[in-house]
Amino acid sequence: MSDNQHTEHSITVDAPARSVYDLVADVTRWPAFFAPTVHARVLEHRDGRERIQLWAYANGEVRTWTSRRELDPDRLRVDFRQEVSTPPVAAMGGQWRMEPLDEGRTRLVLTHDYRAVDDDPAGAEWIARAVDRNSESELAGVKRIAEEHARLDELLLTFEDEVEIAGAAPDVFDFLNRADEWPERLPHVDRLELREDVPGIQHMVMDTRTADGSVHTTTSVRVCFSPTGIVYKQTQVPKLMTAHTGEWRLDEGTDGVRLTSRHTVLLKPSAIDGVLGAEATIADARSYVRTALGRNSLATMGLAKRYAEALTRG
């Protein structure tokens, strides 16, 4: 067995070190902040230690793994070690480290150590490319968000809509999972291409018609957890957004299912004038996005309700 390979990437961020640390420490917001991250779950959290599962792009493929992290806000560092890796990765770990340069500037350092399965050179080269690409993207993401930290609460929008369904969770899930049938089922979907090379990982290209009749194209990746829900991330977003992630969550009760649609959007301030006009504000953009996404989600949930309840009635 050979020694692990080691890498280091860094970037200077015009933001206080503690603000940078807070962004890195909260893994649940990574999908909105980091381009490679599709979904993140905290499986355990206790006394500054946590166990997480990530789904993320690596060299164009969506992979998943579980890691253990140690959070140290006093020393401004987060150590991580993969607990279950995905080939060609045999082992991987590393550290996020925030080095204050002055009160308003930080050197952010991201290190990795890794080893390929069977020390395969091709596997090691694949890992090296993925680490380089993702590290540079993640550091740039932290820099972009941290330097907007003063108005991050304005730019980040999260909201939910829900509907009660007198039907079975598997039927509701089937309606949502079979997105390839949405152009026939949903009036606001003009076209949808779906592929699922790996079970439970779906890639979508969708043309959606808005209230004013215009059509915009989005691309998304979805992670499906039958029959409890689907999470997704748009990889090509509408002009007003920097990022958009979402979730369809199914909660079973004694009388049926509660279907919840959750959206998280990071707005793009530079696009507001071009989309909504020169007088439009961030508040206007928040309202516009909330209305547009909510309208489509409620339409989808209404049709899922009708579909599942019809099957229940037989």
mmCIF file of N, CA and C in Angstrom, residues 145-217:
data_model
loop_
_atom_site.group_PDB
_atom_site.id
_atom_site.type_symbol
_atom_site.label_atom_id
_atom_site.label_comp_id
_atom_site.label_asym_id
_atom_site.label_seq_id
_atom_site.Cartn_x
_atom_site.Cartn_y
_atom_site.Cartn_z
ATOM 1 N N ILE A 145 -19.892 33.894 -1.626
ATOM 2 C CA ILE A 145 -20.949 34.018 -0.625
ATOM 3 C C ILE A 145 -20.474 34.834 0.578
ATOM 4 N N ALA A 146 -19.246 34.569 1.031
ATOM 5 C CA ALA A 146 -18.739 35.278 2.210
ATOM 6 C C ALA A 146 -18.628 36.772 1.957
ATOM 7 N N GLU A 147 -18.265 37.148 0.744
ATOM 8 C CA GLU A 147 -18.127 38.563 0.435
ATOM 9 C C GLU A 147 -19.478 39.248 0.259
ATOM 10 N N GLU A 148 -20.554 38.447 0.215
ATOM 11 C CA GLU A 148 -21.913 38.988 0.208
ATOM 12 C C GLU A 148 -22.575 38.802 1.573
ATOM 13 N N HIS A 149 -21.786 38.453 2.605
ATOM 14 C CA HIS A 149 -22.388 38.037 3.876
ATOM 15 C C HIS A 149 -23.263 39.123 4.501
ATOM 16 N N ALA A 150 -22.970 40.389 4.213
ATOM 17 C CA ALA A 150 -23.744 41.472 4.823
ATOM 18 C C ALA A 150 -25.194 41.471 4.342
ATOM 19 N N ARG A 151 -25.439 40.974 3.133
ATOM 20 C CA ARG A 151 -26.825 40.944 2.635
ATOM 21 C C ARG A 151 -27.256 39.535 2.241
ATOM 22 N N LEU A 152 -26.589 38.530 2.813
ATOM 23 C CA LEU A 152 -26.920 37.149 2.474
ATOM 24 C C LEU A 152 -28.361 36.817 2.846
ATOM 25 N N ASP A 153 -28.836 37.349 3.965
ATOM 26 C CA ASP A 153 -30.215 37.069 4.378
ATOM 27 C C ASP A 153 -31.220 37.599 3.356
ATOM 28 N N GLU A 154 -30.853 38.665 2.646
ATOM 29 C CA GLU A 154 -31.729 39.197 1.599
ATOM 30 C C GLU A 154 -31.702 38.324 0.354
ATOM 31 N N LEU A 155 -30.521 37.803 0.027
ATOM 32 C CA LEU A 155 -30.345 37.080 -1.236
ATOM 33 C C LEU A 155 -30.793 35.625 -1.149
ATOM 34 N N LEU A 156 -30.801 35.072 0.051
ATOM 35 C CA LEU A 156 -31.144 33.666 0.224
ATOM 36 C C LEU A 156 -32.615 33.559 0.630
ATOM 37 N N LEU A 157 -33.360 32.792 -0.127
ATOM 38 C CA LEU A 157 -34.805 32.669 0.078
ATOM 39 C C LEU A 157 -35.159 31.193 0.191
ATOM 40 N N THR A 158 -35.813 30.804 1.284
ATOM 41 C CA THR A 158 -36.300 29.437 1.480
ATOM 42 C C THR A 158 -37.774 29.490 1.846
ATOM 43 N N PHE A 159 -38.572 28.654 1.198
ATOM 44 C CA PHE A 159 -40.003 28.629 1.498
ATOM 45 C C PHE A 159 -40.576 27.256 1.182
ATOM 46 N N GLU A 160 -41.770 26.994 1.722
ATOM 47 C CA GLU A 160 -42.435 25.706 1.546
ATOM 48 C C GLU A 160 -43.908 25.918 1.199
ATOM 49 N N ASP A 161 -44.456 24.968 0.434
ATOM 50 C CA ASP A 161 -45.892 24.828 0.223
ATOM 51 C C ASP A 161 -46.237 23.371 0.509
ATOM 52 N N GLU A 162 -47.462 23.119 0.930
ATOM 53 C CA GLU A 162 -47.825 21.741 1.227
ATOM 54 C C GLU A 162 -49.289 21.486 0.896
ATOM 55 N N VAL A 163 -49.597 20.209 0.731
ATOM 56 C CA VAL A 163 -50.954 19.788 0.437
ATOM 57 C C VAL A 163 -51.192 18.441 1.107
ATOM 58 N N GLU A 164 -52.408 18.231 1.606
ATOM 59 C CA GLU A 164 -52.795 16.960 2.204
ATOM 60 C C GLU A 164 -53.427 16.082 1.130
ATOM 61 N N ILE A 165 -53.017 14.818 1.097
ATOM 62 C CA ILE A 165 -53.473 13.895 0.057
ATOM 63 C C ILE A 165 -54.062 12.652 0.717
ATOM 64 N N ALA A 166 -55.292 12.325 0.376
ATOM 65 C CA ALA A 166 -55.937 11.122 0.901
ATOM 66 C C ALA A 166 -55.587 9.950 -0.010
ATOM 67 N N GLY A 167 -54.291 9.631 -0.037
ATOM 68 C CA GLY A 167 -53.805 8.567 -0.894
ATOM 69 C C GLY A 167 -52.585 7.918 -0.282
ATOM 70 N N ALA A 168 -51.942 7.050 -1.063
ATOM 71 C CA ALA A 168 -50.795 6.285 -0.585
ATOM 72 C C ALA A 168 -49.492 6.947 -1.017
ATOM 73 N N ALA A 169 -48.500 6.932 -0.129
ATOM 74 C CA ALA A 169 -47.209 7.557 -0.423
ATOM 75 C C ALA A 169 -46.556 6.995 -1.684
ATOM 76 N N PRO A 170 -46.565 5.665 -1.913
ATOM 77 C CA PRO A 170 -45.936 5.157 -3.138
ATOM 78 C C PRO A 170 -46.566 5.715 -4.416
ATOM 79 N N ASP A 171 -47.882 5.975 -4.387
ATOM 80 C CA ASP A 171 -48.534 6.532 -5.576
ATOM 81 C C ASP A 171 -48.136 7.987 -5.794
ATOM 82 N N VAL A 172 -48.050 8.753 -4.710
ATOM 83 C CA VAL A 172 -47.594 10.142 -4.822
ATOM 84 C C VAL A 172 -46.157 10.174 -5.315
ATOM 85 N N PHE A 173 -45.333 9.312 -4.734
ATOM 86 C CA PHE A 173 -43.932 9.260 -5.154
ATOM 87 C C PHE A 173 -43.823 8.897 -6.629
ATOM 88 N N ASP A 174 -44.626 7.949 -7.082
ATOM 89 C CA ASP A 174 -44.578 7.526 -8.483
ATOM 90 C C ASP A 174 -44.873 8.692 -9.417
ATOM 91 N N PHE A 175 -45.846 9.522 -9.054
ATOM 92 C CA PHE A 175 -46.178 10.685 -9.883
ATOM 93 C C PHE A 175 -44.976 11.624 -9.994
ATOM 94 N N LEU A 176 -44.307 11.874 -8.890
ATOM 95 C CA LEU A 176 -43.166 12.781 -8.882
ATOM 96 C C LEU A 176 -41.948 12.146 -9.543
ATOM 97 N N ASN A 177 -41.761 10.859 -9.329
ATOM 98 C CA ASN A 177 -40.590 10.155 -9.848
ATOM 99 C C ASN A 177 -40.643 10.028 -11.369
ATOM 100 N N ARG A 178 -41.840 9.831 -11.925
ATOM 101 C CA ARG A 178 -41.985 9.662 -13.369
ATOM 102 C C ARG A 178 -42.084 11.020 -14.054
ATOM 103 N N ALA A 179 -41.027 11.788 -13.893
ATOM 104 C CA ALA A 179 -41.016 13.131 -14.475
ATOM 105 C C ALA A 179 -41.024 13.098 -15.994
ATOM 106 N N ASP A 180 -40.635 11.965 -16.583
ATOM 107 C CA ASP A 180 -40.672 11.859 -18.037
ATOM 108 C C ASP A 180 -42.098 11.986 -18.577
ATOM 109 N N GLU A 181 -43.107 11.783 -17.711
ATOM 110 C CA GLU A 181 -44.506 11.901 -18.132
ATOM 111 C C GLU A 181 -45.087 13.286 -17.836
ATOM 112 N N TRP A 182 -44.292 14.181 -17.256
ATOM 113 C CA TRP A 182 -44.806 15.495 -16.882
ATOM 114 C C TRP A 182 -45.327 16.327 -18.063
ATOM 115 N N PRO A 183 -44.724 16.281 -19.254
ATOM 116 C CA PRO A 183 -45.284 17.094 -20.348
ATOM 117 C C PRO A 183 -46.740 16.740 -20.663
ATOM 118 N N GLU A 184 -47.140 15.494 -20.435
ATOM 119 C CA GLU A 184 -48.529 15.096 -20.651
ATOM 120 C C GLU A 184 -49.392 15.391 -19.418
ATOM 121 N N ARG A 185 -48.749 15.496 -18.244
ATOM 122 C CA ARG A 185 -49.498 15.642 -17.001
ATOM 123 C C ARG A 185 -49.553 17.073 -16.464
ATOM 124 N N LEU A 186 -48.527 17.874 -16.739
ATOM 125 C CA LEU A 186 -48.416 19.208 -16.143
ATOM 126 C C LEU A 186 -48.493 20.274 -17.237
ATOM 127 N N PRO A 187 -49.464 21.175 -17.169
ATOM 128 C CA PRO A 187 -49.628 22.164 -18.241
ATOM 129 C C PRO A 187 -48.473 23.149 -18.359
ATOM 130 N N HIS A 188 -47.699 23.367 -17.276
ATOM 131 C CA HIS A 188 -46.602 24.335 -17.367
ATOM 132 C C HIS A 188 -45.300 23.717 -17.872
ATOM 133 N N VAL A 189 -45.274 22.405 -18.132
ATOM 134 C CA VAL A 189 -44.074 21.735 -18.646
ATOM 135 C C VAL A 189 -44.267 21.448 -20.131
ATOM 136 N N ASP A 190 -43.464 22.099 -20.969
ATOM 137 C CA ASP A 190 -43.558 21.912 -22.420
ATOM 138 C C ASP A 190 -42.755 20.703 -22.895
ATOM 139 N N ARG A 191 -41.589 20.504 -22.300
ATOM 140 C CA ARG A 191 -40.693 19.425 -22.745
ATOM 141 C C ARG A 191 -39.872 18.964 -21.564
ATOM 142 N N LEU A 192 -39.586 17.667 -21.498
ATOM 143 C CA LEU A 192 -38.729 17.153 -20.447
ATOM 144 C C LEU A 192 -37.974 15.926 -20.936
ATOM 145 N N GLU A 193 -36.661 15.979 -20.822
ATOM 146 C CA GLU A 193 -35.812 14.828 -21.125
ATOM 147 C C GLU A 193 -35.259 14.286 -19.809
ATOM 148 N N LEU A 194 -35.367 12.972 -19.621
ATOM 149 C CA LEU A 194 -34.962 12.348 -18.362
ATOM 150 C C LEU A 194 -34.078 11.143 -18.637
ATOM 151 N N ARG A 195 -32.968 11.067 -17.917
ATOM 152 C CA ARG A 195 -32.160 9.844 -17.959
ATOM 153 C C ARG A 195 -31.781 9.456 -16.537
ATOM 154 N N GLU A 196 -31.679 8.147 -16.317
ATOM 155 C CA GLU A 196 -31.379 7.607 -14.995
ATOM 156 C C GLU A 196 -30.389 6.462 -15.172
ATOM 157 N N ASP A 197 -29.107 6.827 -15.391
ATOM 158 C CA ASP A 197 -28.068 5.822 -15.608
ATOM 159 C C ASP A 197 -27.782 5.026 -14.340
ATOM 160 N N VAL A 198 -27.883 5.687 -13.188
ATOM 161 C CA VAL A 198 -27.708 5.050 -11.879
ATOM 162 C C VAL A 198 -29.052 5.093 -11.178
ATOM 163 N N PRO A 199 -29.562 3.972 -10.690
ATOM 164 C CA PRO A 199 -30.871 3.989 -10.033
ATOM 165 C C PRO A 199 -30.941 5.037 -8.925
ATOM 166 N N GLY A 200 -31.996 5.858 -8.995
ATOM 167 C CA GLY A 200 -32.196 6.876 -7.979
ATOM 168 C C GLY A 200 -31.522 8.202 -8.256
ATOM 169 N N ILE A 201 -30.687 8.284 -9.314
ATOM 170 C CA ILE A 201 -30.038 9.538 -9.700
ATOM 171 C C ILE A 201 -30.558 9.920 -11.079
ATOM 172 N N GLN A 202 -31.354 10.965 -11.143
ATOM 173 C CA GLN A 202 -31.974 11.377 -12.394
ATOM 174 C C GLN A 202 -31.400 12.701 -12.885
ATOM 175 N N HIS A 203 -31.213 12.781 -14.200
ATOM 176 C CA HIS A 203 -30.761 14.015 -14.836
ATOM 177 C C HIS A 203 -31.876 14.498 -15.766
ATOM 178 N N MET A 204 -32.261 15.769 -15.634
ATOM 179 C CA MET A 204 -33.408 16.302 -16.354
ATOM 180 C C MET A 204 -33.053 17.568 -17.118
ATOM 181 N N VAL A 205 -33.656 17.702 -18.295
ATOM 182 C CA VAL A 205 -33.681 18.959 -19.034
ATOM 183 C C VAL A 205 -35.156 19.289 -19.231
ATOM 184 N N MET A 206 -35.587 20.462 -18.773
ATOM 185 C CA MET A 206 -37.012 20.776 -18.777
ATOM 186 C C MET A 206 -37.260 22.174 -19.324
ATOM 187 N N ASP A 207 -38.255 22.289 -20.201
ATOM 188 C CA ASP A 207 -38.749 23.581 -20.680
ATOM 189 C C ASP A 207 -40.026 23.895 -19.928
ATOM 190 N N THR A 208 -40.036 25.017 -19.202
ATOM 191 C CA THR A 208 -41.181 25.411 -18.396
ATOM 192 C C THR A 208 -41.785 26.697 -18.944
ATOM 193 N N ARG A 209 -43.113 26.718 -19.059
ATOM 194 C CA ARG A 209 -43.817 27.906 -19.542
ATOM 195 C C ARG A 209 -44.250 28.748 -18.343
ATOM 196 N N THR A 210 -43.910 30.036 -18.363
ATOM 197 C CA THR A 210 -44.235 30.931 -17.258
ATOM 198 C C THR A 210 -45.602 31.569 -17.478
ATOM 199 N N ALA A 211 -46.047 32.346 -16.488
ATOM 200 C CA ALA A 211 -47.381 32.948 -16.542
ATOM 201 C C ALA A 211 -47.534 33.904 -17.717
ATOM 202 N N ASP A 212 -46.423 34.551 -18.157
ATOM 203 C CA ASP A 212 -46.523 35.494 -19.277
ATOM 204 C C ASP A 212 -46.383 34.815 -20.640
ATOM 205 N N GLY A 213 -46.276 33.471 -20.635
ATOM 206 C CA GLY A 213 -46.206 32.732 -21.881
ATOM 207 C C GLY A 213 -44.802 32.419 -22.366
ATOM 208 N N SER A 214 -43.794 33.015 -21.740
ATOM 209 C CA SER A 214 -42.422 32.728 -22.152
ATOM 210 C C SER A 214 -41.990 31.353 -21.647
ATOM 211 N N VAL A 215 -40.978 30.790 -22.286
ATOM 212 C CA VAL A 215 -40.488 29.458 -21.934
ATOM 213 C C VAL A 215 -39.028 29.559 -21.531
ATOM 214 N N HIS A 216 -38.649 28.961 -20.409
ATOM 215 C CA HIS A 216 -37.240 28.916 -20.035
ATOM 216 C C HIS A 216 -36.821 27.472 -19.799
ATOM 217 N N THR A 217 -35.554 27.210 -20.076
ATOM 218 C CA THR A 217 -34.995 25.860 -19.977
ATOM 219 C C THR A 217 -34.128 25.760 -18.734
#
